[in-house]
Short mmCIF file of C-alpha atoms in Angstrom, two decimals:
data_model
loop_
_atom_site.label_atom_id
_atom_site.label_comp_id
_atom_site.label_asym_id
_atom_site.label_seq_id
_atom_site.Cartn_x
_atom_site.Cartn_y
_atom_site.Cartn_z
CA UNK A 1 133.61 -22.12 -228.95
CA UNK A 2 134.52 -18.60 -228.14
CA UNK A 3 136.99 -19.93 -225.48
CA UNK A 4 138.60 -22.08 -227.83
CA UNK A 5 139.10 -19.16 -230.26
CA UNK A 6 140.69 -16.96 -227.67
CA UNK A 7 143.06 -19.63 -226.54
CA UNK A 8 144.07 -20.18 -230.21
CA UNK A 9 144.70 -16.25 -230.65
CA UNK A 10 146.82 -16.16 -227.49
CA UNK A 11 148.61 -19.25 -228.67
CA UNK A 12 149.42 -17.72 -231.82
CA UNK A 13 150.50 -14.41 -230.28
CA UNK A 14 152.95 -16.12 -227.80
CA UNK A 15 154.32 -18.29 -230.77
CA UNK A 16 154.68 -15.21 -233.15
CA UNK A 17 158.13 -14.14 -232.22
CA UNK A 18 157.05 -10.66 -231.52
CA UNK A 19 160.03 -9.17 -229.79
CA UNK A 20 158.08 -6.22 -228.37
CA UNK A 21 155.66 -8.45 -226.74
CA UNK A 22 158.34 -9.64 -224.15
CA UNK A 23 161.18 -7.19 -224.07
CA UNK A 24 161.17 -3.50 -224.44
CA UNK A 25 162.17 -2.11 -227.90
CA UNK A 26 163.14 1.05 -229.31
CA UNK A 27 162.51 2.18 -232.84
CA UNK A 28 165.32 3.40 -234.96
CA UNK A 29 163.96 7.03 -235.06
CA UNK A 30 163.96 6.97 -231.21
CA UNK A 31 167.54 5.49 -231.14
CA UNK A 32 168.62 8.26 -233.45
CA UNK A 33 167.41 11.12 -230.93
CA UNK A 34 168.92 9.22 -228.05
CA UNK A 35 172.28 9.19 -229.64
CA UNK A 36 172.16 12.92 -230.19
CA UNK A 37 171.76 13.42 -226.49
CA UNK A 38 174.21 14.49 -223.91
CA UNK A 39 174.41 10.87 -222.53
CA UNK A 40 173.51 8.44 -225.44
CA UNK A 41 173.02 4.87 -224.97
CA UNK A 42 175.74 2.03 -225.55
CA UNK A 43 174.99 -0.06 -228.63
CA UNK A 44 175.75 -3.54 -228.05
CA UNK A 45 175.98 -5.66 -231.34
CA UNK A 46 175.45 -9.27 -230.48
CA UNK A 47 175.07 -10.71 -234.07
CA UNK A 48 178.51 -12.19 -234.22
CA UNK A 49 182.15 -10.81 -235.05
CA UNK A 50 181.72 -11.74 -238.87
CA UNK A 51 178.51 -9.63 -238.82
CA UNK A 52 179.78 -6.97 -236.72
CA UNK A 53 182.99 -6.48 -238.91
CA UNK A 54 180.92 -6.27 -241.97
CA UNK A 55 179.12 -3.19 -240.62
CA UNK A 56 177.29 -2.03 -237.74
CA UNK A 57 175.73 1.11 -236.25
CA UNK A 58 178.55 3.81 -235.70
CA UNK A 59 180.02 3.49 -232.32
CA UNK A 60 178.39 0.14 -231.57
CA UNK A 61 180.41 -2.28 -229.35
CA UNK A 62 180.96 -5.96 -230.30
CA UNK A 63 179.45 -8.17 -227.53
CA UNK A 64 180.06 -11.57 -229.10
CA UNK A 65 177.19 -14.06 -229.37
CA UNK A 66 177.38 -15.58 -225.83
CA UNK A 67 176.16 -13.55 -223.04
CA UNK A 68 178.25 -15.50 -220.70
CA UNK A 69 181.26 -14.21 -222.40
CA UNK A 70 180.56 -10.53 -222.21
CA UNK A 71 181.56 -8.59 -219.08
CA UNK A 72 179.40 -5.80 -218.44
CA UNK A 73 181.23 -2.79 -217.12
CA UNK A 74 178.85 -2.37 -213.98
CA UNK A 75 178.29 1.21 -214.46
CA UNK A 76 174.75 0.56 -215.68
CA UNK A 77 172.77 3.18 -217.86
CA UNK A 78 170.75 2.77 -221.07
CA UNK A 79 171.90 -0.02 -223.55
CA UNK A 80 170.52 -1.05 -226.84
CA UNK A 81 171.01 -4.87 -227.95
CA UNK A 82 171.26 -5.06 -231.82
CA UNK A 83 170.23 -8.68 -232.31
CA UNK A 84 170.68 -11.08 -235.35
CA UNK A 85 167.36 -11.64 -237.40
CA UNK A 86 166.96 -15.27 -236.03
CA UNK A 87 167.63 -14.54 -232.40
CA UNK A 88 166.34 -17.31 -230.15
CA UNK A 89 164.33 -16.26 -227.08
CA UNK A 90 166.58 -17.95 -224.67
CA UNK A 91 169.49 -16.09 -225.82
CA UNK A 92 167.57 -12.81 -225.53
CA UNK A 93 166.57 -13.63 -222.07
CA UNK A 94 170.14 -14.55 -221.12
CA UNK A 95 171.34 -11.11 -222.49
CA UNK A 96 168.72 -9.24 -220.69
CA UNK A 97 169.44 -11.03 -217.44
CA UNK A 98 173.16 -10.42 -217.70
CA UNK A 99 172.83 -6.92 -218.46
CA UNK A 100 169.98 -6.25 -216.26
CA UNK A 101 172.14 -7.60 -213.21
CA UNK A 102 175.02 -5.29 -214.21
CA UNK A 103 172.42 -2.07 -213.74
CA UNK A 104 171.47 -1.69 -217.37
CA UNK A 105 168.17 -0.62 -218.58
CA UNK A 106 167.85 -2.61 -221.79
CA UNK A 107 166.01 -2.13 -225.00
CA UNK A 108 166.02 -4.19 -228.42
CA UNK A 109 166.41 -2.28 -231.70
CA UNK A 110 163.33 -2.86 -233.63
CA UNK A 111 164.04 -4.31 -237.00
CA UNK A 112 167.65 -4.90 -236.13
CA UNK A 113 170.19 -3.42 -238.52
CA UNK A 114 168.07 -3.58 -241.49
CA UNK A 115 165.46 -1.35 -239.99
CA UNK A 116 168.06 1.07 -238.56
CA UNK A 117 169.46 1.33 -242.22
CA UNK A 118 166.06 1.93 -243.83
CA UNK A 119 165.16 4.57 -241.24
CA UNK A 120 168.27 6.31 -242.73
CA UNK A 121 170.70 5.37 -240.02
CA UNK A 122 174.42 5.31 -240.76
CA UNK A 123 176.61 2.49 -240.28
CA UNK A 124 180.48 1.86 -240.12
CA UNK A 125 182.90 -0.76 -240.71
CA UNK A 126 184.50 -0.83 -237.32
CA UNK A 127 188.37 -0.32 -237.38
CA UNK A 128 188.54 -2.36 -234.04
CA UNK A 129 186.45 -4.79 -232.28
CA UNK A 130 185.79 -5.48 -228.45
CA UNK A 131 186.53 -1.67 -227.57
CA UNK A 132 184.17 0.45 -225.78
CA UNK A 133 183.16 3.28 -227.94
CA UNK A 134 185.16 6.42 -227.19
CA UNK A 135 187.84 4.40 -225.69
CA UNK A 136 191.56 3.94 -226.94
CA UNK A 137 192.73 0.32 -227.63
CA UNK A 138 196.29 -0.31 -226.16
CA UNK A 139 199.14 -2.60 -226.24
CA UNK A 140 201.20 -3.59 -223.32
CA UNK A 141 204.79 -2.74 -224.65
CA UNK A 142 207.00 -5.61 -225.78
CA UNK A 143 209.00 -6.95 -223.08
CA UNK A 144 206.57 -6.24 -220.25
CA UNK A 145 204.85 -9.64 -220.63
CA UNK A 146 205.70 -13.18 -221.14
CA UNK A 147 207.76 -14.02 -224.14
CA UNK A 148 208.34 -10.44 -225.00
CA UNK A 149 205.20 -10.13 -226.98
CA UNK A 150 202.32 -7.98 -226.59
CA UNK A 151 199.49 -9.44 -224.56
CA UNK A 152 196.76 -8.26 -226.72
CA UNK A 153 196.78 -6.87 -230.22
CA UNK A 154 193.79 -5.35 -231.73
CA UNK A 155 193.43 -5.83 -235.56
#
C-alpha cells in the first residue's frame, strides 16, 4: 500500500507542471540583482511577438516562439527565458537545447512576466523588435540592395 501511495505522489509531482523541478529557475528578486551587475544576463522573451510588443521586461530581446527560428549569437553567457504562462515542456526542452548548444547558461524566470511585475519589476513597450539590447538597428541605404529598397526595416 505504501509503495502505491509513493508511486502516486511521484506521478503527481512529475505531472504537476512545476518548471523548477526540471529546469533551473530564477526569482524576480534575483534577476533584479543580476540586472544591476556589471555583466547582466540577456533576457529572451519567447512569449510571441504580440505579447512582447504589448510589454516586456526592459531590455528583453524578442526570441519568437520557435527555438528553431532563433539564432543564438554563440557568445554564451547567462540567459533568462521569459516564457508564456502555458509553455509546453517540449518547447522548453527545445529552447534549453538550442541555447545550451550555443554556450548559454539558461534560467527560467519564476512566475513569468506576472511574477516580475508583482515583485516590482519594470516593463517597457519595446520600440523595436528583433534587436539585441544595447544594439542600434540599422538600414542598408536605398540603392545598395535589390529594387532600391532597404533590405530590412525596423518598425
